[in-house]
mmCIF file of C-alpha atoms in Angstrom:
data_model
loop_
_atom_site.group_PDB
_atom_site.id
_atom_site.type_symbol
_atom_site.label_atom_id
_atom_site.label_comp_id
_atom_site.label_asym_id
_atom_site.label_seq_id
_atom_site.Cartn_x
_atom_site.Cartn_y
_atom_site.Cartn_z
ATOM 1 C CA UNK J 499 -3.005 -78.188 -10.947
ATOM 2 C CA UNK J 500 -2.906 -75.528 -13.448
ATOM 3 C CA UNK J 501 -1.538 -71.693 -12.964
ATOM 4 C CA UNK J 502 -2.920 -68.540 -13.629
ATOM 5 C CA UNK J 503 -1.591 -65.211 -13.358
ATOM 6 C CA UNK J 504 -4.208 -62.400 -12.807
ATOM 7 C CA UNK J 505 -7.519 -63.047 -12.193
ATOM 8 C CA UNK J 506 -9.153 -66.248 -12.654
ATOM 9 C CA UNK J 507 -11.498 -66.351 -15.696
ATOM 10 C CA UNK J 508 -13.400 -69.561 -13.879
ATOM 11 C CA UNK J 509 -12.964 -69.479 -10.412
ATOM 12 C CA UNK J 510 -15.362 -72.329 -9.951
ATOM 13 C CA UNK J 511 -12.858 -74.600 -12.836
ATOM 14 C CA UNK J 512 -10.350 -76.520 -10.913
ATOM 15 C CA UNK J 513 -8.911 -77.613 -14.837
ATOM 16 C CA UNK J 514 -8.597 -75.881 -18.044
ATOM 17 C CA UNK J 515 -11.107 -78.415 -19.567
ATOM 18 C CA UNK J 516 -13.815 -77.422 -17.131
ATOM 19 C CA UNK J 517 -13.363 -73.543 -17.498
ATOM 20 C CA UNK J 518 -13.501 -74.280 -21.317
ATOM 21 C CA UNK J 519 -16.849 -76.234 -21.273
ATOM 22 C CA UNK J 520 -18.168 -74.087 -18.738
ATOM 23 C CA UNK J 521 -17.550 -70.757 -20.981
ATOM 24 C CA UNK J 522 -19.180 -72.875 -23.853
ATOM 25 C CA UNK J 523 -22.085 -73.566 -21.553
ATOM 26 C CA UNK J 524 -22.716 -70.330 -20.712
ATOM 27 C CA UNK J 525 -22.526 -68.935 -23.905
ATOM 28 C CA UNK J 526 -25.183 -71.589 -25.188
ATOM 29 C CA UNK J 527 -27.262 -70.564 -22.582
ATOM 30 C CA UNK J 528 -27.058 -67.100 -23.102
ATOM 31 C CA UNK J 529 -27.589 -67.980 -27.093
ATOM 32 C CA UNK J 530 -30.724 -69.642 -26.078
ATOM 33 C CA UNK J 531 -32.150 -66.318 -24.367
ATOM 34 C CA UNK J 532 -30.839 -64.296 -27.210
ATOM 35 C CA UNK J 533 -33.032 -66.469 -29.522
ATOM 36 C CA UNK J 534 -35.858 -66.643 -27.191
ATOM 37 C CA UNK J 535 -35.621 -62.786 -26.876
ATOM 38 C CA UNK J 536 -35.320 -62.288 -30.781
ATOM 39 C CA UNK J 537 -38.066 -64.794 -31.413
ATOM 40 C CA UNK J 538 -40.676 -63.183 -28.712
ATOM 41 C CA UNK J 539 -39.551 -59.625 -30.548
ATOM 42 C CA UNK J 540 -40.545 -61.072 -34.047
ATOM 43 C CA UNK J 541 -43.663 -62.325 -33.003
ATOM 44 C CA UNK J 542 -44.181 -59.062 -31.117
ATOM 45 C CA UNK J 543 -44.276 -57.000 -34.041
ATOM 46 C CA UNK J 544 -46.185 -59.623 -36.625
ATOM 47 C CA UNK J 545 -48.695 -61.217 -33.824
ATOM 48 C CA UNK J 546 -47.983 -59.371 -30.575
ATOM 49 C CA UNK J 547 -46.601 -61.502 -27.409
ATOM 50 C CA UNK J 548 -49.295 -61.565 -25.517
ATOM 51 C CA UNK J 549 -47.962 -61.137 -21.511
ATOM 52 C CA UNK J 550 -49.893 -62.837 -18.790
ATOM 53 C CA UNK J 551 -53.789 -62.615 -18.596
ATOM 54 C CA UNK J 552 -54.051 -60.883 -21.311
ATOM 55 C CA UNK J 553 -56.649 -61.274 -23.981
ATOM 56 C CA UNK J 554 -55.635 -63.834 -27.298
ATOM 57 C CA UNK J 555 -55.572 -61.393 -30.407
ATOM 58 C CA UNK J 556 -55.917 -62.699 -34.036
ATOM 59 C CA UNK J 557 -58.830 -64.813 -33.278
ATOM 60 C CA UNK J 558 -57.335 -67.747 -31.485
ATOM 61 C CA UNK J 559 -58.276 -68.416 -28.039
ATOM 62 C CA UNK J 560 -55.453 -69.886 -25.742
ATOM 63 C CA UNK J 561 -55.882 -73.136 -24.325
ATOM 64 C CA UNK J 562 -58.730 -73.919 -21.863
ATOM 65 C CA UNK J 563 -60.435 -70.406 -22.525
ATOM 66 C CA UNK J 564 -63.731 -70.415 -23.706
ATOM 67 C CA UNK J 565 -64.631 -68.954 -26.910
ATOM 68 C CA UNK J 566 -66.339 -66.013 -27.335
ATOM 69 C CA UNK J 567 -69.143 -65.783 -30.116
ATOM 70 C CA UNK J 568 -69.242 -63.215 -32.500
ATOM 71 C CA UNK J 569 -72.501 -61.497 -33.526
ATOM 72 C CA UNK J 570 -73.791 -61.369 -37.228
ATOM 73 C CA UNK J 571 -76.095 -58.390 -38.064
ATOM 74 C CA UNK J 572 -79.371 -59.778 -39.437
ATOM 75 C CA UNK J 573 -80.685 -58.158 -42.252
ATOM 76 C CA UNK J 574 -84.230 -56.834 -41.485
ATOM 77 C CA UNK J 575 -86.855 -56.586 -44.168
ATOM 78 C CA UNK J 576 -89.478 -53.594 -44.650
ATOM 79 C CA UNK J 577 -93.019 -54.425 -44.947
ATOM 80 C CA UNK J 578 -95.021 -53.199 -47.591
ATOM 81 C CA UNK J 579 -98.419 -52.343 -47.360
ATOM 82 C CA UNK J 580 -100.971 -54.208 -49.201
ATOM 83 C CA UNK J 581 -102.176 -52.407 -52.428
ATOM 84 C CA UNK J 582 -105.601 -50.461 -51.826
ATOM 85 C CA UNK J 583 -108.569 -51.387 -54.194
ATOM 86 C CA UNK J 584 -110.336 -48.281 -56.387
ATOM 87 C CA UNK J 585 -113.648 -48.107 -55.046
ATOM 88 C CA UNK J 586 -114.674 -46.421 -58.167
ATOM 89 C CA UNK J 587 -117.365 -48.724 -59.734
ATOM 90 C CA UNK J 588 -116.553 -49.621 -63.874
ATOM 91 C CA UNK J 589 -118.551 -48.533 -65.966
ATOM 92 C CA UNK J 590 -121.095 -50.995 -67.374
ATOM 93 C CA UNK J 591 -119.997 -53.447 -70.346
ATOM 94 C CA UNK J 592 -121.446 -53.311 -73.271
ATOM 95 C CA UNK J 593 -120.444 -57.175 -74.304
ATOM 96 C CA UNK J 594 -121.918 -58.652 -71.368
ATOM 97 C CA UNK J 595 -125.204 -56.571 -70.845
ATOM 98 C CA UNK J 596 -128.269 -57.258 -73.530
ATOM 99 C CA UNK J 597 -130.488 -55.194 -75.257
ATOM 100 C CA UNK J 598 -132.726 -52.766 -73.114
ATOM 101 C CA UNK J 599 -135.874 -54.152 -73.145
ATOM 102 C CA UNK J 600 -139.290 -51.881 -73.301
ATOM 103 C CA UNK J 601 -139.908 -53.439 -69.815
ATOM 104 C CA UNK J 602 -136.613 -52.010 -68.891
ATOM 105 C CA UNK J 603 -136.396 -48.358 -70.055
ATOM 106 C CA UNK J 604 -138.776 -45.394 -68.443
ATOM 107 C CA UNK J 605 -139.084 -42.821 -71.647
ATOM 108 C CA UNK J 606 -139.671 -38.787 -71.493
ATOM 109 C CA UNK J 607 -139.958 -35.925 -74.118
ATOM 110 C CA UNK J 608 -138.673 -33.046 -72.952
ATOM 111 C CA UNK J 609 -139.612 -29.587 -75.543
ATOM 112 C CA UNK J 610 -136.791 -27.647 -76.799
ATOM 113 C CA UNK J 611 -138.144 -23.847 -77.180
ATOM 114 C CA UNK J 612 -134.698 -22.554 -77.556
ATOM 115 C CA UNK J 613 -134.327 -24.100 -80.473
ATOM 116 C CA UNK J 614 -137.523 -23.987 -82.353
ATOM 117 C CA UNK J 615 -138.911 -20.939 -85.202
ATOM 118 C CA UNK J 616 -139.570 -20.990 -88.940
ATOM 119 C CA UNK J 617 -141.614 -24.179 -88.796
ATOM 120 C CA UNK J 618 -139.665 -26.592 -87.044
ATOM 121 C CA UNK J 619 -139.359 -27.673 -83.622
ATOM 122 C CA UNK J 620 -137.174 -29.598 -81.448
ATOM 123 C CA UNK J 621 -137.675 -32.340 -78.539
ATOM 124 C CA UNK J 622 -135.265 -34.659 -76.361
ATOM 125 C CA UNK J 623 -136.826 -38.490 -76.026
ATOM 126 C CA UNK J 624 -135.014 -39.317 -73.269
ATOM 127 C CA UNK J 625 -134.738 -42.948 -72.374
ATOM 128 C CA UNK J 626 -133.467 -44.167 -68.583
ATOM 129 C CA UNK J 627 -132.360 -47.835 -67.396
ATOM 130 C CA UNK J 628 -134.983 -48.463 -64.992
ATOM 131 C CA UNK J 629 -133.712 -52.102 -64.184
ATOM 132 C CA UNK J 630 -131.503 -53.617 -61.947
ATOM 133 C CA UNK J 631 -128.990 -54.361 -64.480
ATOM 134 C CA UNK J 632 -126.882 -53.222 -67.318
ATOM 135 C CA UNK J 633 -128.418 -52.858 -70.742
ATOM 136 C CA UNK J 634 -127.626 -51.710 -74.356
ATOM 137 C CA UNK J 635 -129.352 -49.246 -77.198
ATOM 138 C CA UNK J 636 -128.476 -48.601 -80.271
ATOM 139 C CA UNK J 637 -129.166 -46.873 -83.275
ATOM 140 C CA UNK J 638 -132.254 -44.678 -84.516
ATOM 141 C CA UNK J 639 -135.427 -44.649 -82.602
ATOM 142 C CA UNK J 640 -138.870 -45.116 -84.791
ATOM 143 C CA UNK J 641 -142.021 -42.716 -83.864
ATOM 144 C CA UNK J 642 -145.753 -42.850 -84.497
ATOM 145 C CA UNK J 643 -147.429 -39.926 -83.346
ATOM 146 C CA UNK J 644 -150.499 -41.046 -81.364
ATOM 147 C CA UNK J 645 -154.041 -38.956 -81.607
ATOM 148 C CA UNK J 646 -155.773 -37.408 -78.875
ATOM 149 C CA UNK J 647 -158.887 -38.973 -79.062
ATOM 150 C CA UNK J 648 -159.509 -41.463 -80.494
ATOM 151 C CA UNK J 649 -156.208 -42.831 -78.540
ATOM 152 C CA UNK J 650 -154.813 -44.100 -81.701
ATOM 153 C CA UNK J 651 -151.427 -43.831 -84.047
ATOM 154 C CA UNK J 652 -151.993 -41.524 -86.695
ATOM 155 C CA UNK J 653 -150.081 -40.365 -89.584
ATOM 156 C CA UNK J 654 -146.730 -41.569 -91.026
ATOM 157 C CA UNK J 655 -143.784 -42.857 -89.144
ATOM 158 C CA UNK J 656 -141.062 -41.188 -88.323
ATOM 159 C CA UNK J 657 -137.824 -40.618 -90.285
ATOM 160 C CA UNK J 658 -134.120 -40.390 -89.857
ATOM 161 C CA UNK J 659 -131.989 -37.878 -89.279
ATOM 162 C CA UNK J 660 -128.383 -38.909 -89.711
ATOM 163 C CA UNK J 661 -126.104 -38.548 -87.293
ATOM 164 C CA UNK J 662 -125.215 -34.564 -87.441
ATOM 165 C CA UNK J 663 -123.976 -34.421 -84.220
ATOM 166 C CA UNK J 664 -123.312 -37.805 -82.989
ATOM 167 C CA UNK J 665 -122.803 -41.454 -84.485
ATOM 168 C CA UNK J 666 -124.741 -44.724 -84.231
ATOM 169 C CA UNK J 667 -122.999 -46.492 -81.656
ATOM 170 C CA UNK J 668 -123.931 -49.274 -78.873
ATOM 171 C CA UNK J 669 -124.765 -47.497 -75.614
ATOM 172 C CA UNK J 670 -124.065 -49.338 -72.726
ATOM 173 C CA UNK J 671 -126.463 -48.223 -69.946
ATOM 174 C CA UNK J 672 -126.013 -48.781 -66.248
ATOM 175 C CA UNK J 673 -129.276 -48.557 -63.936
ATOM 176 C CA UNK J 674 -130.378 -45.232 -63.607
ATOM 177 C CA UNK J 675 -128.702 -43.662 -66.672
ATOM 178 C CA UNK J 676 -130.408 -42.389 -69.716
ATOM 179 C CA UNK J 677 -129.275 -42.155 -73.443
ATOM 180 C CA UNK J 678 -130.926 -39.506 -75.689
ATOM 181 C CA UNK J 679 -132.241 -38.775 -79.306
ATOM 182 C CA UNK J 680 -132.799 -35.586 -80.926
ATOM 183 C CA UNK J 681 -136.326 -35.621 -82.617
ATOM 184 C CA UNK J 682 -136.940 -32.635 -85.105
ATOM 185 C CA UNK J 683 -140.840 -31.927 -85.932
ATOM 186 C CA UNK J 684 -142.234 -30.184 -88.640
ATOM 187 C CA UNK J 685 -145.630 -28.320 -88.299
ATOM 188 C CA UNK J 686 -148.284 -29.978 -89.591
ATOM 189 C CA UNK J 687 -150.048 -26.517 -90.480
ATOM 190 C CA UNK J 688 -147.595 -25.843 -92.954
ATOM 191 C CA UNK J 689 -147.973 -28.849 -94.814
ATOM 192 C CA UNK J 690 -151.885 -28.351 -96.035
ATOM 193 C CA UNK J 691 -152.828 -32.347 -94.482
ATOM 194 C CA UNK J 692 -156.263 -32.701 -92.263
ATOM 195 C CA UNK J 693 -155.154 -32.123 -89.112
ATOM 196 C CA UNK J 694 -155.581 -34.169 -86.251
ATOM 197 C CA UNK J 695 -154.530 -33.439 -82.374
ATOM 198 C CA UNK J 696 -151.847 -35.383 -81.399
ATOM 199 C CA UNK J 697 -151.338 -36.022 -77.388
ATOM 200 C CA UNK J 698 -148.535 -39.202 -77.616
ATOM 201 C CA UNK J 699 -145.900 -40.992 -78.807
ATOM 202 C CA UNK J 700 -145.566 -44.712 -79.807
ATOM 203 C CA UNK J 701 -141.481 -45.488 -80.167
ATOM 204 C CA UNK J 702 -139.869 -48.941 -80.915
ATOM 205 C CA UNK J 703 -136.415 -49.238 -80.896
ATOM 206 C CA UNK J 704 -134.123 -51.609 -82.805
ATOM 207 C CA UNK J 705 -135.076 -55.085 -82.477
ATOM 208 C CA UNK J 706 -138.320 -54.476 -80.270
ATOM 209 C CA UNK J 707 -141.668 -56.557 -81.028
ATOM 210 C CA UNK J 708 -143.922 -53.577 -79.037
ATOM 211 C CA UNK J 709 -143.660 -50.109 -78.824
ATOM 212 C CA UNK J 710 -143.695 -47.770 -75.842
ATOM 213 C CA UNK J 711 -145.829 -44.627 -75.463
ATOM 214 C CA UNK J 712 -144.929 -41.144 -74.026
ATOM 215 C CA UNK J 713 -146.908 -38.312 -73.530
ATOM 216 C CA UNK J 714 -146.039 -35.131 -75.251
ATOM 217 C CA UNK J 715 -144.600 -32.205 -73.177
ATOM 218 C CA UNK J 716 -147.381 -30.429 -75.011
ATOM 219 C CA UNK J 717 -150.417 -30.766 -77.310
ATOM 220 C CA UNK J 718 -149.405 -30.436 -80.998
ATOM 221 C CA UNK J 719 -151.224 -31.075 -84.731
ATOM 222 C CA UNK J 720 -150.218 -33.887 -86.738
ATOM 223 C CA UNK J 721 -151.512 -34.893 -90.303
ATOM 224 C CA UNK J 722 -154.065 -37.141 -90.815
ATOM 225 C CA UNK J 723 -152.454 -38.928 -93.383
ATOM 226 C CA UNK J 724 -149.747 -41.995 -94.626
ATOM 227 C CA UNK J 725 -147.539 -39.797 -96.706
ATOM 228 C CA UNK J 726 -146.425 -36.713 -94.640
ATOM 229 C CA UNK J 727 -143.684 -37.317 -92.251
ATOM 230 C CA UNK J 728 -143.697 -34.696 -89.575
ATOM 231 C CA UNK J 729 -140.670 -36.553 -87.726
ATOM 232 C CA UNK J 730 -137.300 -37.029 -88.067
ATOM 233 C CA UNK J 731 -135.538 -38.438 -85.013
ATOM 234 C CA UNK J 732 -131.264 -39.147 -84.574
ATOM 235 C CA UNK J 733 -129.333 -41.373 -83.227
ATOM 236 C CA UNK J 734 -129.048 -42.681 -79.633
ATOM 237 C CA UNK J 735 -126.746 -40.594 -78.143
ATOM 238 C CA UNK J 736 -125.404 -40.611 -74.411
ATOM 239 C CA UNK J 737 -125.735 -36.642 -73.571
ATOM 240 C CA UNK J 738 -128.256 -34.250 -75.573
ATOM 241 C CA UNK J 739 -127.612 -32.600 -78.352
ATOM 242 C CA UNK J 740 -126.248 -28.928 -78.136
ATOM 243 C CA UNK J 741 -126.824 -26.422 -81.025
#
């Protein structure tokens, strides 16, 4: 038996031994919650203590929950529309198509009044792609002026007139267009040669075997003879000439 004045610190020690241990007991325990308590705080503030049902936070799922899936955008793509084709037709080649043929070209004169005076006149020989394909000309047409009766060449051939206003070049010429040379005529009156009336036109272009005739747009006079050359004629050209 021990004594104690005052109140007993253990009242449940029957020895100073067991009122020792006891305190020491107690204090561990309380130690323990202090820790706990300091340790839940700590993780309060860096993770958060998560209390009963609620929701796992930094991406970790408690034990025997079921994970939930997160969505990923997906990254959708614009479509483009397909490129549109010109529906403008090119314009013929000149390396692929051959040679107009006499077969292949429909010829005109057309007069030129506007133009005309002083003993000269003018005329457009106007040659058009009648075919179904692409063809070239080139260069300067040759004329025979053809008499009215008998239906025959007469006179000298024609002349050149270099290229004043255009160039020689290769005309490509699609079906249905026309290229165009500028023929300048002299009166035959003024020249003192027999006279013969003249109601055609032979013309052979560059590298042609035959020539093709064309009547006049009206009846003229040519000379009866080799040495007078009433025409001059100019280059193919793809537009007629303008004074």
């Amino acid at each position: 038996m021990f004594h104690i004045f005052g109140p007993r610190p253990c009242p449940w020690a029957t020895t100073p031994r067991q009122c020792e241990t006891g305190a020491m007991t107690v204090m561990r325990g309380r130690g323990w919650s202090m820790a706990v308590g300091l340790g839940c705080a700590a993780a309060l503030v860096l993770a958060g203590c998560a209390g009963p049902g609620s929701p796992p936070t930094g991406g970790v799922s408690p034990p025997g929950s079921t994970p939930t899936a997160t969505s990923t955008p997906t990254a959708t793509s614009t479509p483009t529309s397909p490129s549109t084709q010109s529906s403008t037709p090119a314009p013929a080649d000149s390396a692929s198509a051959g040679t107009c043929g006499p077969n292949q070209l429909a010829l005109s004169l057309q007069s030129r009044p506007q133009d005309s005076g002083m003993g000269n006149f003018y005329w457009d020989l106007r040659l058009t792609n009648t075919g179904p394909a692409a063809c070239t000309v080139e260069g300067y047409p040759v004329t025979t002026l053809v008499g009215a009766a008998p239906n025959v060449p007469v006179g000298s051939v024609s002349d050149t007139e270099p290229g004043r206003w255009y160039p020689v070049a290769v005309l490509a010429l699609a079906p249905g267009t026309s290229a165009y040379s500028l023929l300048h005529l002299g009166q035959a009156g003024a020249y003192g040669c027999p006279l013969v009336p003249v109601g055609a036109l032979d013309v052979t272009l560059p590298g042609w075997d035959t020539a093709s005739r064309v009547a006049t747009p009206n009846p003229i006079e040519g000379c009866d003879d080799d040495s007078t050359v009433l025409v001059r004629t100019g280059p193919l050209a793809p537009a007629p000439v303008s004074f």
